[in-house]
Coordinates of C-alpha atoms and ligand atoms in Angstrom, one line a residue:
X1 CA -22.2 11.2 10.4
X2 CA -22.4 12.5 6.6
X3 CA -24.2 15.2 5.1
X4 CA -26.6 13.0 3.2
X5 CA -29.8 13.5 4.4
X6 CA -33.7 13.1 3.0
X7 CA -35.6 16.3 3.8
X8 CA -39.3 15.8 5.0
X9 CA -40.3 16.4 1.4
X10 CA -38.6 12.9 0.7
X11 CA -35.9 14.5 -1.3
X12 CA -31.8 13.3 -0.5
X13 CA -30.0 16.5 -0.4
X14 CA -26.2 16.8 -0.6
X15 CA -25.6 19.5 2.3
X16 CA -27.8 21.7 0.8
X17 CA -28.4 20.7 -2.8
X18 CA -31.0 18.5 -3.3
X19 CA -29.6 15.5 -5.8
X20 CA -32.0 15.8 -8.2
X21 CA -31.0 18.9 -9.2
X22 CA -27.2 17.5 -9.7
X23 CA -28.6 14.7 -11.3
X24 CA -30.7 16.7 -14.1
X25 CA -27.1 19.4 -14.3
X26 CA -24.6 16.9 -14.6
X27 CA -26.4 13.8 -16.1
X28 CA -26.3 10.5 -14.5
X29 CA -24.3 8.0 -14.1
X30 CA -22.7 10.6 -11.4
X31 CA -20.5 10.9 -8.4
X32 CA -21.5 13.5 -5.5
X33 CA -18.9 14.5 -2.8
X34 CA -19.5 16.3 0.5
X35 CA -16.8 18.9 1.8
X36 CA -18.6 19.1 5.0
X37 CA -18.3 15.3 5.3
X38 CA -14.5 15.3 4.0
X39 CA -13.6 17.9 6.6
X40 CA -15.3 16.3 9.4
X41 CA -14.2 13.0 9.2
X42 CA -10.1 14.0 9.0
X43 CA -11.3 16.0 11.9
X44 CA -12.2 13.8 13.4
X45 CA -8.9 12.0 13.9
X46 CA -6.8 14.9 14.1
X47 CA -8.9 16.3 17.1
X48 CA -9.1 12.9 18.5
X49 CA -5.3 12.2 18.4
X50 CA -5.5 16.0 20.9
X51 CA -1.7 17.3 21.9
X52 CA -0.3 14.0 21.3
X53 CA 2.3 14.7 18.6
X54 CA 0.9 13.2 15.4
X55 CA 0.1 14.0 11.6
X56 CA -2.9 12.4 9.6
X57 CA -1.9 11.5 6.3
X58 CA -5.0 10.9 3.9
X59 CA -4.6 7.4 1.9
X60 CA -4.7 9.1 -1.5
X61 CA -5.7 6.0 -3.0
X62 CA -9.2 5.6 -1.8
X63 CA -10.1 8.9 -3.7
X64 CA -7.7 10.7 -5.5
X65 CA -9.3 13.8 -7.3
X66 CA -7.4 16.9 -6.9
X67 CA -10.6 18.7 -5.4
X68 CA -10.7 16.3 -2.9
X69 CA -6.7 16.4 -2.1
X70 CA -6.9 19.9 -2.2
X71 CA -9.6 19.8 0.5
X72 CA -7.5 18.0 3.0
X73 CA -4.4 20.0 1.8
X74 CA -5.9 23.1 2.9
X75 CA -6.3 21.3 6.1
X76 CA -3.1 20.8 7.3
X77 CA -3.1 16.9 6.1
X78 CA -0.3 14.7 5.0
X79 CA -1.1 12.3 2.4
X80 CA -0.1 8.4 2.2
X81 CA 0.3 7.5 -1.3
X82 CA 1.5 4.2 -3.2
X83 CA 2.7 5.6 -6.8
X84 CA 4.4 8.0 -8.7
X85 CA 1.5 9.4 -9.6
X86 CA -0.4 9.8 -6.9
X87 CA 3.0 11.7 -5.6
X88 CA 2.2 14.3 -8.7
X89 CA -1.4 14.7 -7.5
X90 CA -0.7 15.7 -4.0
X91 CA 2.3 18.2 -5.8
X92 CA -0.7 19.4 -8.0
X93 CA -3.7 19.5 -5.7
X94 CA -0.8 21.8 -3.3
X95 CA -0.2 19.0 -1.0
X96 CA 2.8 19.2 1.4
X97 CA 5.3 16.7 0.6
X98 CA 7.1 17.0 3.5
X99 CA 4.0 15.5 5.3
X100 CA 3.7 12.8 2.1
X101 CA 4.6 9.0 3.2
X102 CA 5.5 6.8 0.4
X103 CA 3.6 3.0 1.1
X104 CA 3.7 0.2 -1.6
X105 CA 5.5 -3.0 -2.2
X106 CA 7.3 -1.9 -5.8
X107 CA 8.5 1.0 -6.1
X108 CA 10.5 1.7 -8.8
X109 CA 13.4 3.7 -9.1
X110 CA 12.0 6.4 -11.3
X111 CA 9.6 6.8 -8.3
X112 CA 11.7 6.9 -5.4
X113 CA 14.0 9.4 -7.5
X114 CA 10.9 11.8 -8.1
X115 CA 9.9 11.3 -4.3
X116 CA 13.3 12.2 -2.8
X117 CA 13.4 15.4 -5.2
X118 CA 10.3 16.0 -4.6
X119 CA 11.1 15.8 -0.8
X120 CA 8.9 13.3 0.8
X121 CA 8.6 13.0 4.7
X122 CA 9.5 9.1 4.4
X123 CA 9.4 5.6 2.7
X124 CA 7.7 3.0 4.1
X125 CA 9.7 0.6 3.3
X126 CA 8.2 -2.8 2.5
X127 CA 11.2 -5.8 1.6
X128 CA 14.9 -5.8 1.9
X129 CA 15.8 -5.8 -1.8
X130 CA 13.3 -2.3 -2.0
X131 CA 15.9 -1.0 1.4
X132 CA 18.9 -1.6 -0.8
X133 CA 17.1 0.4 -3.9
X134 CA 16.5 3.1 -2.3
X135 CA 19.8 3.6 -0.1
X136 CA 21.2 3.4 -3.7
X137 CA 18.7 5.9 -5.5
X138 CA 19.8 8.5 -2.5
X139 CA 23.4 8.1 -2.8
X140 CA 23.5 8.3 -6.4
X141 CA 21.5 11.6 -5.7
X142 CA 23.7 12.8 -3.3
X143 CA 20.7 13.2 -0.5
X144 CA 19.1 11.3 2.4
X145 CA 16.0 8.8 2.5
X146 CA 14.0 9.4 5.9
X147 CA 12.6 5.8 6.1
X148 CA 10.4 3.7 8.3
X149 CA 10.1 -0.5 7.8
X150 CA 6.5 -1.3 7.4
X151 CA 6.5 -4.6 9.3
X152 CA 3.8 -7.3 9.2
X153 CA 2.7 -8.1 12.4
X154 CA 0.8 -11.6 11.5
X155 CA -2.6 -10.6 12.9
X156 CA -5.8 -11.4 11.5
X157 CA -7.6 -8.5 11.0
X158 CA -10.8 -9.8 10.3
X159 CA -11.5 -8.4 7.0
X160 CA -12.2 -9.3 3.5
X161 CA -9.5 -11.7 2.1
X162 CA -8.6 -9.4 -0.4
X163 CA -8.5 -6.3 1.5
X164 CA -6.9 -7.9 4.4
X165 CA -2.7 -7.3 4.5
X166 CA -1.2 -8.0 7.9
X167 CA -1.0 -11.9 7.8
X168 CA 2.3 -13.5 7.2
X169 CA 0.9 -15.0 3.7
X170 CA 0.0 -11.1 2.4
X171 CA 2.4 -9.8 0.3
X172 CA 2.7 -6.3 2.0
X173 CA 5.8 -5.6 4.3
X174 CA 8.4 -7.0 6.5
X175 CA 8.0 -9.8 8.6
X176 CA 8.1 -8.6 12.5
X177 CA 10.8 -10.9 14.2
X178 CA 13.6 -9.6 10.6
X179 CA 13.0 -6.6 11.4
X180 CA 15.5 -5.9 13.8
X181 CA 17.9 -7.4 10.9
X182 CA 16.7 -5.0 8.3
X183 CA 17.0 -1.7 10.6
X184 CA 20.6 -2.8 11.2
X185 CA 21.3 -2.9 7.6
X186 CA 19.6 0.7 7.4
X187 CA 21.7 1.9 10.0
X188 CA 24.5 0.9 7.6
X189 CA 23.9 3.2 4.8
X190 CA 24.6 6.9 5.7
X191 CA 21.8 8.0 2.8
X192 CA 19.3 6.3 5.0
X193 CA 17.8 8.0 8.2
X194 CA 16.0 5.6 10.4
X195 CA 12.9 8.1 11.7
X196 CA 9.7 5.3 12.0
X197 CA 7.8 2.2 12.0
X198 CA 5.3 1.4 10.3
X199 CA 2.1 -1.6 10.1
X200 CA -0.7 -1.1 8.4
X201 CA -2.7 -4.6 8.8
X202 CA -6.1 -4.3 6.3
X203 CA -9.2 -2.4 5.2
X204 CA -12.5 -2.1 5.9
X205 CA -12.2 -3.2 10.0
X206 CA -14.7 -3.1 11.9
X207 CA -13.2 -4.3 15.7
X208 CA -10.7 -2.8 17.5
X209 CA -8.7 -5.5 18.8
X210 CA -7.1 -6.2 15.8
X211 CA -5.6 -2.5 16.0
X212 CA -4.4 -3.2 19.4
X213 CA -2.7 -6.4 19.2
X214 CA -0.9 -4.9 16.3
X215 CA -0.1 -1.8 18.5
X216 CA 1.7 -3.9 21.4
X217 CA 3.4 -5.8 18.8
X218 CA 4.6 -2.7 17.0
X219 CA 5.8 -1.3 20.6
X220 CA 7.4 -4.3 21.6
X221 CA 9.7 -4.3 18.4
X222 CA 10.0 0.0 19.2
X223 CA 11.5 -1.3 22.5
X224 CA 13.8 -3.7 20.7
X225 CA 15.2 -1.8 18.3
X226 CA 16.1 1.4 21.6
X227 CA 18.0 -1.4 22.9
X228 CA 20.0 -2.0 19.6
X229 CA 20.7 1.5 19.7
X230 CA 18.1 2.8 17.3
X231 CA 16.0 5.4 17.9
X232 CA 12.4 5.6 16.4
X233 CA 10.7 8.9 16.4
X234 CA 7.0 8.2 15.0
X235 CA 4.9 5.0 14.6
X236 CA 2.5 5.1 11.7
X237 CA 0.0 2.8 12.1
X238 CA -1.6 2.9 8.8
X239 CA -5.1 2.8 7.7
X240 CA -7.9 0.5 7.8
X241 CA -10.4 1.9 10.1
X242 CA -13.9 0.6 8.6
X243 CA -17.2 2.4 8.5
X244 CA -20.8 1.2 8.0
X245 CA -22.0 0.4 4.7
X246 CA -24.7 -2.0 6.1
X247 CA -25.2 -3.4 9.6
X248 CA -21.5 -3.1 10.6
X249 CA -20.6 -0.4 13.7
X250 CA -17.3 -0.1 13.4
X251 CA -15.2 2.5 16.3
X252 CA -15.9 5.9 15.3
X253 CA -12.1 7.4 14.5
X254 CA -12.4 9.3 17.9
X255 CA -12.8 5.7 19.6
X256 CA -10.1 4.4 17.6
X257 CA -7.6 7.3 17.9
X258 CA -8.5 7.5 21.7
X259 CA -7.5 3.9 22.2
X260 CA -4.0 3.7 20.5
X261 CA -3.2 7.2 22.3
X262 CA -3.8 5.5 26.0
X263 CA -1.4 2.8 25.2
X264 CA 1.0 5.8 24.0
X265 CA 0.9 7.6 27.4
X266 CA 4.1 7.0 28.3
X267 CA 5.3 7.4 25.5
X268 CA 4.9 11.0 24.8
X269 CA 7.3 12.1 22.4
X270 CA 6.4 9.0 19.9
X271 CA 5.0 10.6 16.8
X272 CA 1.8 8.9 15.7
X273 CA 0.9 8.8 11.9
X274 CA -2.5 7.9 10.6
X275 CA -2.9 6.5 6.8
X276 CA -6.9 7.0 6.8
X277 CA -8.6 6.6 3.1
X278 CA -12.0 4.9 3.6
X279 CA -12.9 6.4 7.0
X280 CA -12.7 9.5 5.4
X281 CA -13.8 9.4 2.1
X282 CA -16.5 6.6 1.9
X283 CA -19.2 7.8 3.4
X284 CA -18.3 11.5 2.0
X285 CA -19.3 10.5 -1.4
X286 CA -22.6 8.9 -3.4
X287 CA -23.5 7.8 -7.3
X288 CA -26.4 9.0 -8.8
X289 CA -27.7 6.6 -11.1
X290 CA -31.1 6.4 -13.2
X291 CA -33.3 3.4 -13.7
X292 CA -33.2 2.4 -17.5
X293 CA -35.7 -0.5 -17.3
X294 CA -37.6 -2.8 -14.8
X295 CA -37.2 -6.4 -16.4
X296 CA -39.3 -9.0 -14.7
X297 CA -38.4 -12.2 -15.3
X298 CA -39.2 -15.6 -13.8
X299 CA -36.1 -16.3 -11.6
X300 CA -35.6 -12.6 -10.7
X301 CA -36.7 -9.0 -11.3
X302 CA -34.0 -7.0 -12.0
X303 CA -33.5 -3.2 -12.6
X304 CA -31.3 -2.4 -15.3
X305 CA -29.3 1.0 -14.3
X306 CA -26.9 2.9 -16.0
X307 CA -24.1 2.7 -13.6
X308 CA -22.3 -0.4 -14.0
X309 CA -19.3 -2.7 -12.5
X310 CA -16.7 -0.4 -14.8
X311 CA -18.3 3.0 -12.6
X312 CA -18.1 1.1 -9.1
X313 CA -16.7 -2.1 -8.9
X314 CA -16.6 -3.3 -5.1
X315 CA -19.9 -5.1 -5.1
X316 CA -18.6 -7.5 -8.3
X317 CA -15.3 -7.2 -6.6
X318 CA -15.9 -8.2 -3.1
X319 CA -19.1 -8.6 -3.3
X320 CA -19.4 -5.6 -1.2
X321 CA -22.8 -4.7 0.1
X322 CA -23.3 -0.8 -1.0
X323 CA -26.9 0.7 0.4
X324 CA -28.8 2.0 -2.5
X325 CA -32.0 4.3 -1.9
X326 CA -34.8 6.5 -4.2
X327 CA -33.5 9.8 -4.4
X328 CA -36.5 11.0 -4.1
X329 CA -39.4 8.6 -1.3
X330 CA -42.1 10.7 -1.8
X331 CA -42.6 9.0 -5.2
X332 CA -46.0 7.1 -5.7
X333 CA -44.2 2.9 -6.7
X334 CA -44.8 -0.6 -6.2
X335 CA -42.0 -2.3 -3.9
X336 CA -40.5 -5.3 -5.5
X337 CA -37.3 -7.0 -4.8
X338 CA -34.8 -6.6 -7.6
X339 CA -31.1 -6.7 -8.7
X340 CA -29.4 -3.4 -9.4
X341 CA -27.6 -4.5 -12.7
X342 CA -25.8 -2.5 -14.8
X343 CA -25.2 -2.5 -18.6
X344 CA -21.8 -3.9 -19.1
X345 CA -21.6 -7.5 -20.4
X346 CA -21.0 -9.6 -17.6
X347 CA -23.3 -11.6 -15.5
X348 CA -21.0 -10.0 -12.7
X349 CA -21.6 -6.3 -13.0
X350 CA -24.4 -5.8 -10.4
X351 CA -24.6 -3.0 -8.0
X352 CA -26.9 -4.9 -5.5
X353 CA -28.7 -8.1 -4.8
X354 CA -31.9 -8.8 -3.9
X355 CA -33.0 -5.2 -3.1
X356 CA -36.3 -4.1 -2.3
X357 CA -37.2 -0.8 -3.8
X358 CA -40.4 0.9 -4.9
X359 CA -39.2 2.5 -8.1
X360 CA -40.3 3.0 -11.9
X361 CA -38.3 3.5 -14.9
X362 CA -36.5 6.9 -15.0
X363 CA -36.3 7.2 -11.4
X364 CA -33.0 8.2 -10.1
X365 CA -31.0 6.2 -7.4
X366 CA -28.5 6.8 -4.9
X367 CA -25.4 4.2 -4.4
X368 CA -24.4 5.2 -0.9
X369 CA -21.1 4.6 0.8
X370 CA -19.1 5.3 -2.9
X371 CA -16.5 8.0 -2.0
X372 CA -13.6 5.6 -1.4
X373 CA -12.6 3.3 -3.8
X374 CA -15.4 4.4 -6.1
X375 CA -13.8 6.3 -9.1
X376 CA -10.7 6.2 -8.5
X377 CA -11.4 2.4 -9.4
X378 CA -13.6 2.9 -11.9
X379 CA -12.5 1.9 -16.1
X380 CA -13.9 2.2 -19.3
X381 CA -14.8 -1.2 -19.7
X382 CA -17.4 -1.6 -22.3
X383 CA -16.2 1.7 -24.0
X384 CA -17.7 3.4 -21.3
X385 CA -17.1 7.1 -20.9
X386 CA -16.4 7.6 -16.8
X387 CA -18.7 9.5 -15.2
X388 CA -18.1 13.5 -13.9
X389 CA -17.6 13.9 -10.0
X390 CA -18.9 16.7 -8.6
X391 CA -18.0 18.1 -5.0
X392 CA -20.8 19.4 -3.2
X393 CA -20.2 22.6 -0.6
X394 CA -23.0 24.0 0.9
X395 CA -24.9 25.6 -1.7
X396 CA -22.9 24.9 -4.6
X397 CA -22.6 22.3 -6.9
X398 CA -19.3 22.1 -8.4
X399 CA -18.2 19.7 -11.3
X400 CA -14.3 18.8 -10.0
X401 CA -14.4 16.3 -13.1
X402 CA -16.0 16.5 -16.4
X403 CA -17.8 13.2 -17.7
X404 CA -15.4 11.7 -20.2
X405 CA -16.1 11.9 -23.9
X406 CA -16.1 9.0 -26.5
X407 CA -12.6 10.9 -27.9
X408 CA -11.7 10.8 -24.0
X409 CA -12.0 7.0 -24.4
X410 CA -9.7 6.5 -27.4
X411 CA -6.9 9.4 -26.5
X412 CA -3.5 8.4 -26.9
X413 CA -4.7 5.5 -29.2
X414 CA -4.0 5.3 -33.3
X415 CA -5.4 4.1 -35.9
X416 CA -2.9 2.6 -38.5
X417 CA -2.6 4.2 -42.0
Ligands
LIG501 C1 -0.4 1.2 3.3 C2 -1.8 1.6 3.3 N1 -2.2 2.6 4.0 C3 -3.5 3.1 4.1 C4 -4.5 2.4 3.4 C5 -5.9 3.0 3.5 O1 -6.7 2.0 4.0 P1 -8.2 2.4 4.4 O2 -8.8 3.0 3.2 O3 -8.8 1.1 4.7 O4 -8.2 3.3 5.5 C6 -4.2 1.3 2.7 C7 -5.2 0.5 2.0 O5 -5.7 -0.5 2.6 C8 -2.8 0.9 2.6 O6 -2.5 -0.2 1.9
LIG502 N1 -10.3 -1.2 -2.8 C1 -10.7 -1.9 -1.6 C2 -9.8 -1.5 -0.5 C3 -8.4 -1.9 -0.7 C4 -7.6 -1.1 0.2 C5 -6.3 -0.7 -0.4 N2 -5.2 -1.0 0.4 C6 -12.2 -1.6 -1.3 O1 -12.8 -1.1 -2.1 O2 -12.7 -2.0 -0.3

């Protein structure tokens, strides 16, 4: 459930705002976030997960502005992030580090220097050679790494092949049956303190059972390691819940959070972690974008927008189906089926295929689903300025990031005497 709803008039509000209105403050191309949504959505796994000790830590990757972070900050959330920079953001947005987890396969010294001062809760630790740079970062620092191994279970998770990270061919952790071998070279170092586990198997997933074969994996190896003598005190089980963007009905975070908590039952005193990013953020947010033209042409009929692949790049990425509606359906418009294309220079940039739309020139559209992985992958490709975000709550409008400027686009750059 999001806050995105048409009112009888035919107009899509944001909570209570209708869009238009952002649309004609702000400008288009545009971003629109709902702090009702944000809110409910982390809710609804940290309800879900009840008296169960747990924390959920927000993938700050799948939307990073501060507004958003501080949000969830003010929430009580912990935040998973992958970079030195996203570290500073949490710091900035007043995020507690304590409750940060630090995923990613290369992190580089500077970073894991600026996350032990900056006292992170734990590394997930994702290759041998990365154990050995940190146990040396921390003793060179004089202070103790809290770390978990994020082990890759092998288990098809059903997703995209690009967004899927828990087969033994990804790149991403450590493979289950080492292991055992690599927390007995932790337990080695004296800078290290063993605290977790960690798996985290893909994105955008849509059944359950790929969750739960991963659990009793993860358990099995929890039971392994007790018998070498080392304790684990939480089990982070990543991200990766998926939500609809079409057709798809994936579990609802309550289902989701409900099911791995029966298989914990006897396990009370394991701490479980949560690394939600889309579940939380996708369907929180929109882009507004305005039709520029309507080009009919033999093959196709395509309606030329002024969002493009460098403002939201899933659908050229992944070909990701993204819903895309009239702000406003009380219009008087022909239906026609058309391609949503954008204005950058490649036969690529399309926002979606084959849509049918009753629209006219200088109407304004709505690219649903575009809160995660929307901006925060967005470039200026073409020289384009990236759009402003604005975070709606209630009855305010609020820009939480200006539209760049053309001077925005050539900062840092010189031009040679
Ligand atoms: C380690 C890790 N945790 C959490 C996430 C967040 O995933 P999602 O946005 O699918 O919940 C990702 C991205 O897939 C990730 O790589
Ligand atoms: N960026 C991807 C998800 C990748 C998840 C990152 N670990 C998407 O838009 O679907």
């Amino acid at each position: 459930m999001d806050h995105f709803n048409y009112q009888p008039d035919g107009r899509l509000f944001a909570e209570n705002v209708p869009v238009e209105d952002i649309a004609n403050n702000f400008g288009t191309p545009c971003y629109v976030y709902s702090r009702a949504t944000l809110e409910r959505h982390w809710k609804a796994f940290d309800e879900a997960a009840g008296d169960h000790p747990h924390l959920v830590c927000y993938a700050v990757k799948a939307n990073s502005n501060l507004a958003i972070l501080s949000v969830l900050a003010k929430l009580g959330s912990g935040f998973d992030i992958v970079s030195g920079g996203e570290l500073a953001r949490v710091i900035e947005a007043g995020g507690d580090t304590s409750k940060v987890v630090f995923s990613g396969v290369g992190k580089t010294s500077e970073e894991i220097e600026f996350a032990l001062d900056a006292g992170v809760g734990c590394f997930n630790v994702e290759s041998e050679p990365e154990l050995h740079r940190i146990a040396n970062v921390a003793g060179r620092l004089g202070k103790v790494a809290n770390i978990s191994i994020r082990v890759n279970p092998d288990v098809d998770a059903g997703t995209h092949p690009y967004i899927s990270t828990g087969l033994k061919e990804n790149k991403f952790g450590i493979a289950i049956e080492h292991a055992p071998a690599v927390y007995q070279q932790a337990m080695a170092y004296d800078q290290l303190k063993i605290v977790g586990v960690d798996c985290h198997i893909g994105s955008q997933l849509t059944e359950l059972d790929p969750f739960l074969d991963a659990l009793e994996r993860v358990l099995a190896l929890i039971d392994q390691l007790a018998e070498l003598g080392i304790e684990i005190e939480h089990l982070d089980v990543g991200g990766g819940l998926g939500v609809p963007y079409k057709d798809e009905t994936p579990p609802h975070p309550s289902e989701y959070a409900h099911a791995l908590r029966q298989r914990l039952i006897d396990r009370p005193n394991l701490k479980l972690i949560f690394e939600p990013g889309r579940a939380i953020a996708a369907n929180a947010g929109i882009l507004l974008t305005k039709v520029e033209f309507l080009k009919p042409t033999e093959e196709k009929h395509f309606a030329i927008v002024d969002a493009a692949m460098n403002d939201l790049i899933r659908p050229s990425l992944y070909s990701a189906y993204q819903s895309i509606q009239p702000a406003n359906t009380s219009l008087d418009r022909k239906s026609d089926i058309y391609d949503v294309v954008g204005p950058v220079c490649e036969t690529g940039d399309f926002l979606g295929k084959d849509r049918e739309l009753a629209i006219a020139e200088g109407d304004l559209l709505v690219v649903r689903s575009a809160g995660a992985y929307g901006f925060c992958m967005a470039s200026n490709y073409n020289s384009r300025p990236r759009p402003p975000e604005v975070l709606v709550d209630s009855d305010n409008a609020i820009e939480v990031r200006r539209r760049e400027t053309f001077a925005d686009l050539w900062k840092g750059e010189v031009v040679l005497p």
